[in-house]
mmCIF file of C-alpha atoms in Angstrom:
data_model
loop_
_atom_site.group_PDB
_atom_site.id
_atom_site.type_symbol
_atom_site.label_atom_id
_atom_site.label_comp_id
_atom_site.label_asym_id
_atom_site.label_seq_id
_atom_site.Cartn_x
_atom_site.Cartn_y
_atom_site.Cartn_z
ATOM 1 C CA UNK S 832 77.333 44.397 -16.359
ATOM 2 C CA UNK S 833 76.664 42.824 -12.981
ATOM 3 C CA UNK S 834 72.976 42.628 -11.273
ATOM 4 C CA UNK S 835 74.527 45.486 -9.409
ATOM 5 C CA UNK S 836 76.114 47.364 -11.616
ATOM 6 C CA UNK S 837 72.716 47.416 -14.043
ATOM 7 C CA UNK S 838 71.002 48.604 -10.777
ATOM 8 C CA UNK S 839 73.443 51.718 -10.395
ATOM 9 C CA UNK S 840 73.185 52.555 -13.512
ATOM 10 C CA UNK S 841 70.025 52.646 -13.857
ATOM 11 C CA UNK S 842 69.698 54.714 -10.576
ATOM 12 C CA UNK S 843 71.725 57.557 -12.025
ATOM 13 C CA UNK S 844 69.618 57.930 -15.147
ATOM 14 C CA UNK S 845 66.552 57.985 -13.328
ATOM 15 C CA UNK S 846 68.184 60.203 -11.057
ATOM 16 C CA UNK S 847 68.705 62.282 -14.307
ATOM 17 C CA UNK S 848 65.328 62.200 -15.915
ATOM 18 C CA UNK S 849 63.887 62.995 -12.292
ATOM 19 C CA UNK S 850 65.882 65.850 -11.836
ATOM 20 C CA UNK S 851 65.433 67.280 -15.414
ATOM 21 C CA UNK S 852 61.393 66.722 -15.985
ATOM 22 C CA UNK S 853 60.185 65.762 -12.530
ATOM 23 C CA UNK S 854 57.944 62.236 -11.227
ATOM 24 C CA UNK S 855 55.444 62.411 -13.697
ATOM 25 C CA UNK S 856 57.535 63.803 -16.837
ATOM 26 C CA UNK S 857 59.692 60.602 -16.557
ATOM 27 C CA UNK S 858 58.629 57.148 -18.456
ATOM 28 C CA UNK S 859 59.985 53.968 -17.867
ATOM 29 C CA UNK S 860 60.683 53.966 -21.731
ATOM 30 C CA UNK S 861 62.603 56.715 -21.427
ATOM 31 C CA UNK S 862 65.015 55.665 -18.850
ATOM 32 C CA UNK S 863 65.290 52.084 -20.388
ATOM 33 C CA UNK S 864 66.142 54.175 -23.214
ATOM 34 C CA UNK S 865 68.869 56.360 -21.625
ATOM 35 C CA UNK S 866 70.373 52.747 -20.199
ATOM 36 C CA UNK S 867 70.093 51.158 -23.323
ATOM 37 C CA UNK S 868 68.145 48.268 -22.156
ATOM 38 C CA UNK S 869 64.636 47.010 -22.108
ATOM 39 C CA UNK S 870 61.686 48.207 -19.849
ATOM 40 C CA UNK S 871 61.112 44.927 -18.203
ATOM 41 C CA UNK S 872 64.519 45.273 -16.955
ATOM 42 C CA UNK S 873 63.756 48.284 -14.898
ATOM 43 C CA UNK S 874 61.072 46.471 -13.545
ATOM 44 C CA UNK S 875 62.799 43.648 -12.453
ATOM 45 C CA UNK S 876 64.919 45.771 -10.735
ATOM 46 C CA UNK S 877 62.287 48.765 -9.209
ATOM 47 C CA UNK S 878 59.046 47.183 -9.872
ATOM 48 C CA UNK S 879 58.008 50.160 -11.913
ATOM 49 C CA UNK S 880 58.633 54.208 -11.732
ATOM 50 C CA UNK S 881 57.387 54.495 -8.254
ATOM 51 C CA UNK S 882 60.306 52.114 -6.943
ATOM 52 C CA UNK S 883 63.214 54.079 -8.894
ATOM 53 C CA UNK S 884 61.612 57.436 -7.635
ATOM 54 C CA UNK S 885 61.944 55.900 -4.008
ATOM 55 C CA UNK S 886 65.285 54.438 -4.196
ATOM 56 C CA UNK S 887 66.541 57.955 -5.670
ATOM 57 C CA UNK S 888 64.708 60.003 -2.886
ATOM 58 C CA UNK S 889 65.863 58.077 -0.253
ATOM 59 C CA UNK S 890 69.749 58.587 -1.426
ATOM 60 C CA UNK S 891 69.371 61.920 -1.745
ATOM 61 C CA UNK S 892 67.802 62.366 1.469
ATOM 62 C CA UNK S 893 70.649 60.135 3.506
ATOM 63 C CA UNK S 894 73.194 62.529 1.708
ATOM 64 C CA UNK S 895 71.899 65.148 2.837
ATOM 65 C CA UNK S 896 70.927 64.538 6.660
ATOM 66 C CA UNK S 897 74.079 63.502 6.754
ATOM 67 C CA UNK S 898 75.806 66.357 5.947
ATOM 68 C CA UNK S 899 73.616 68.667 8.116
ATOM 69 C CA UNK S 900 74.302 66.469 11.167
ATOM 70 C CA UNK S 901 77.865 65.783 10.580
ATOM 71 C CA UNK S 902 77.747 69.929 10.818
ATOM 72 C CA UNK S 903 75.894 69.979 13.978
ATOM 73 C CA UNK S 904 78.258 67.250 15.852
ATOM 74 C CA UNK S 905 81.160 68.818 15.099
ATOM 75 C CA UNK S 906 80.725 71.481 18.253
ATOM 76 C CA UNK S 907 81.838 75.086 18.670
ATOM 77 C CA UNK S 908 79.307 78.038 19.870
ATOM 78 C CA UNK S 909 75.719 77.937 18.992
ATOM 79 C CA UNK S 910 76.242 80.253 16.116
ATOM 80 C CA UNK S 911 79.331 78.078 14.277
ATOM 81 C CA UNK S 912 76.435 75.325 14.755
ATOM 82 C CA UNK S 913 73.943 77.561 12.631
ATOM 83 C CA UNK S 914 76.604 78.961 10.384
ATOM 84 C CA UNK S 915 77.886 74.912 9.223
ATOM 85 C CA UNK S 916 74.163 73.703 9.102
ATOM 86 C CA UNK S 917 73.539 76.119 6.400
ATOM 87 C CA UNK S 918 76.860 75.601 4.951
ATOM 88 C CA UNK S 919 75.764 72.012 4.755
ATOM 89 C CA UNK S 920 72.377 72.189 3.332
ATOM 90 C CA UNK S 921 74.062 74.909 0.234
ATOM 91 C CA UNK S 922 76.849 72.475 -0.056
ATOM 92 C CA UNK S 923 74.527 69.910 -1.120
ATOM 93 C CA UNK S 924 72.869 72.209 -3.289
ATOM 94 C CA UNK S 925 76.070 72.983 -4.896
ATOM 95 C CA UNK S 926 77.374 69.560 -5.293
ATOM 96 C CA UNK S 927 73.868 67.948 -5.576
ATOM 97 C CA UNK S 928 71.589 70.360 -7.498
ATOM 98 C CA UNK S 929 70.066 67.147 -9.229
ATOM 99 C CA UNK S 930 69.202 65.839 -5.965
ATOM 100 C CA UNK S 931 67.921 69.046 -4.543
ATOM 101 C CA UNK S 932 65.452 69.680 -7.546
ATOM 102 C CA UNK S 933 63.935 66.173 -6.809
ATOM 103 C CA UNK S 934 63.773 66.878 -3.375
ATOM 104 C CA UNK S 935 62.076 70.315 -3.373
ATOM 105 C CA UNK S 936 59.092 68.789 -5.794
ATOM 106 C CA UNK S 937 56.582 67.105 -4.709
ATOM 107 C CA UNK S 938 56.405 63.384 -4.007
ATOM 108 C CA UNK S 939 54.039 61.181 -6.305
ATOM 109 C CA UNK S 940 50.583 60.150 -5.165
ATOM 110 C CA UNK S 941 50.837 57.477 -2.275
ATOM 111 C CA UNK S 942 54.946 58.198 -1.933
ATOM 112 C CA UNK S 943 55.408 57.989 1.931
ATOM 113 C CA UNK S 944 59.210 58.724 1.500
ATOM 114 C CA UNK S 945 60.492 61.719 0.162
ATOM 115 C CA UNK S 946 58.461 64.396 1.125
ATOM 116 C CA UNK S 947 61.017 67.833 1.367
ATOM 117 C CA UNK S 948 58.702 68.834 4.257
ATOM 118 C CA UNK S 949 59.521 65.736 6.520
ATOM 119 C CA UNK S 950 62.984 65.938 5.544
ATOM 120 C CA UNK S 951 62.957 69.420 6.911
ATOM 121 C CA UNK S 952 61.258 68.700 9.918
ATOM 122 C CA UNK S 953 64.025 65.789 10.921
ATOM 123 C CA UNK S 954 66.296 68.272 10.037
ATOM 124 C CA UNK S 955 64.910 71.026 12.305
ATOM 125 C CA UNK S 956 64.519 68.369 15.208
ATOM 126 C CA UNK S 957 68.251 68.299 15.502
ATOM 127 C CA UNK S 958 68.109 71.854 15.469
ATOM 128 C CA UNK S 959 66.040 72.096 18.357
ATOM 129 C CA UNK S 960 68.485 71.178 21.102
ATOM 130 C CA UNK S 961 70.470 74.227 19.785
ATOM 131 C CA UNK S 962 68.001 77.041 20.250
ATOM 132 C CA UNK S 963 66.555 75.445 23.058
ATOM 133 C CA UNK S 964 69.818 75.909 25.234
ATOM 134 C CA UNK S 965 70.192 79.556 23.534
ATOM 135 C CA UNK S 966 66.717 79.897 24.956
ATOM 136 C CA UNK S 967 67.231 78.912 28.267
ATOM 137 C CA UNK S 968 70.671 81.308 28.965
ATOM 138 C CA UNK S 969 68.272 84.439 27.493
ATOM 139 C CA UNK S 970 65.699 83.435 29.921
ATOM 140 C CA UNK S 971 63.170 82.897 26.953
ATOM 141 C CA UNK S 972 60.633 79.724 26.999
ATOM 142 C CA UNK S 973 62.794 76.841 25.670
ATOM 143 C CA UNK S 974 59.532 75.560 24.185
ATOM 144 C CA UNK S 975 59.245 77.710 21.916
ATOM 145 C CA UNK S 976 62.586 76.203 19.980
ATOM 146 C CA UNK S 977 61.050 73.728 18.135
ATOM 147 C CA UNK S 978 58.980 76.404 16.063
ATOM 148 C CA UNK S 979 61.935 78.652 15.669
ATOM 149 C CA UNK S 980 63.814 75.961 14.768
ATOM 150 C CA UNK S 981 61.274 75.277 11.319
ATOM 151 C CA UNK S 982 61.810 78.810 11.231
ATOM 152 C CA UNK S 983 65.677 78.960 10.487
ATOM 153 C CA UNK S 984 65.236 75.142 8.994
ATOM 154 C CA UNK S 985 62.957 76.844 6.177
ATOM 155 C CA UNK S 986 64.614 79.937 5.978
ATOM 156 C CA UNK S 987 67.603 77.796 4.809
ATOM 157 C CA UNK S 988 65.869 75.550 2.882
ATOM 158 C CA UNK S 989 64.037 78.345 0.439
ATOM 159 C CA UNK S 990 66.965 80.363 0.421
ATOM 160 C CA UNK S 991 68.924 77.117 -1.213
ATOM 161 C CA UNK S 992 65.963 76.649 -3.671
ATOM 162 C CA UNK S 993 66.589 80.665 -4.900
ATOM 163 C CA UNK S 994 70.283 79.712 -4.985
ATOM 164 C CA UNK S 995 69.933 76.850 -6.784
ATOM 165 C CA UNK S 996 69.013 79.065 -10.120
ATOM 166 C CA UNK S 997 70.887 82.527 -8.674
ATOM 167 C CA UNK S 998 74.717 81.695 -8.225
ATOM 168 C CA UNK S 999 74.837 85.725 -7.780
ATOM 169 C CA UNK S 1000 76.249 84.970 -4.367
ATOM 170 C CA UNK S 1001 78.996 82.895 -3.189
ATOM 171 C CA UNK S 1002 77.989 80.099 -1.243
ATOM 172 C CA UNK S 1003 79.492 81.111 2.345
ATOM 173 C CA UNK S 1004 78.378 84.631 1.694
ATOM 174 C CA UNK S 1005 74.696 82.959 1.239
ATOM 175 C CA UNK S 1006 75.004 81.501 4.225
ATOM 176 C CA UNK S 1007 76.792 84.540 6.241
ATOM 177 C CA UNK S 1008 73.067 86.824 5.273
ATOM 178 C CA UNK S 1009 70.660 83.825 6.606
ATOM 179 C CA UNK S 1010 72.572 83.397 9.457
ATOM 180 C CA UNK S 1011 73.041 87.147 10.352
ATOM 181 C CA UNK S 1012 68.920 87.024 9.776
ATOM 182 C CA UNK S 1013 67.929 84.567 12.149
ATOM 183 C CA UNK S 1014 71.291 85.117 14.461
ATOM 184 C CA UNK S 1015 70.619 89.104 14.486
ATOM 185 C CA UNK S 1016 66.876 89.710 13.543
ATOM 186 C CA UNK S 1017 65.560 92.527 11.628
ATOM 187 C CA UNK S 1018 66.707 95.504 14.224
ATOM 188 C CA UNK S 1019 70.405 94.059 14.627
ATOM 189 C CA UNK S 1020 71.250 93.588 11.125
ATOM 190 C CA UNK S 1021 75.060 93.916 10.234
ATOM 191 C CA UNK S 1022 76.102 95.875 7.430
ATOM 192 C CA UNK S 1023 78.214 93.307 5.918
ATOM 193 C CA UNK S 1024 77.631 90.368 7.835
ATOM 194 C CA UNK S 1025 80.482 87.289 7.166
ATOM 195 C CA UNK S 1026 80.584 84.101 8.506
ATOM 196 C CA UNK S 1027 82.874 83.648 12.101
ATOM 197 C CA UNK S 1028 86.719 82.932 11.232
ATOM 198 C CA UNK S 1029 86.806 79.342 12.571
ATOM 199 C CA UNK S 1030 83.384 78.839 10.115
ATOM 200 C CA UNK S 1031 85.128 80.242 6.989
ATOM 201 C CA UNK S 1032 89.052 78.320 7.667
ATOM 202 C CA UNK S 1033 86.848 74.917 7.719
ATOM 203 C CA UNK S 1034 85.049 76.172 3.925
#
């Protein structure tokens, strides 16, 4: 195995052990284990647990910002914008529900990267330009947006940690009820709310 190759490896079964018993149920013994080599290889690779834990976080969260901006520059109407951004964050939960259960725990003592609240926030910042302009054609104070958009950002973001562990829904129709919450409020629910036709021919 190449320097590289070792270094991949060794990624994915942290990856693994992170996902399965969290930052501080994972030893370096065990994933030199899982890799079949020794610890001090690890280290020369990561420097220790930390390192693997940031390398790991950091994938996860490029995979997944961008997926939820490749949604929002792909255009259409404000609500197709809303509809694919959740469509994006629940098709990483689907396709990355390792990934998603080390993002939604909490980062190690001292971690600057990696915290799921900061990823949310850069997510919601994209968001903002979105509501803002929705604001501004229903005559409501544009800056306001930035809340509402941590609103909908959050909304999304629990709702995928409750789907991660209740596949009772399709993914799309998952998406469909968040959206026809924050599109419709409360008072304008729909009775069986779907996802707009151009949304659902992309999925």
């Amino acid at each position: 195995m190449t320097g590289r190759e070792r270094r991949e490896q060794l990624i994915g079964v942290g990856r693994k052990h992170f996902a399965d018993h969290g930052f501080e149920g994972t030893t370096i013994e065990e994933v030199a284990a899982s890799a079949g080599v020794s610890k001090p290889v690890v280290y020369e690779h990561f420097g220790g647990k930390e390192g693997l834990y940031a390398v790991v976080v950091d994938r996860e969260i490029e995979a997944l910002l961008a997926g939820v901006t490749s949604a929002l520059d792909s255009g259409g109407s404000s609500r197709q914008l809303i509809e694919r951004a959740a469509l994006a964050l629940l098709e990483y939960v689907d396709h990355n529900s390792d990934g998603f259960r080390i993002l939604v725990r909490d980062s190690p003592p001292g971690q600057a990267t990696g915290s799921f609240a900061s990823l949310m926030s850069d997510i919601s910042s994209q968001v903002d330009h979105i509501l803002a302009a929705q604001f501004k054609r229903h005559k409501l104070d544009p800056k306001a947006a930035p809340m509402y958009a941590q609103m909908l950002v959050g909304m999304i973001a629990l709702t995928g940690q409750w789907w991660l562990d209740n596949r009772k829904f399709k993914k799309h129709e998952v998406a469909a009820h968040v959206v026809n919450l924050a599109w419709n409020g409360l008072t304008g629910l729909e009775a069986k709310p779907t996802l707009t036709p151009e949304t659902l021919e992309e999925g």
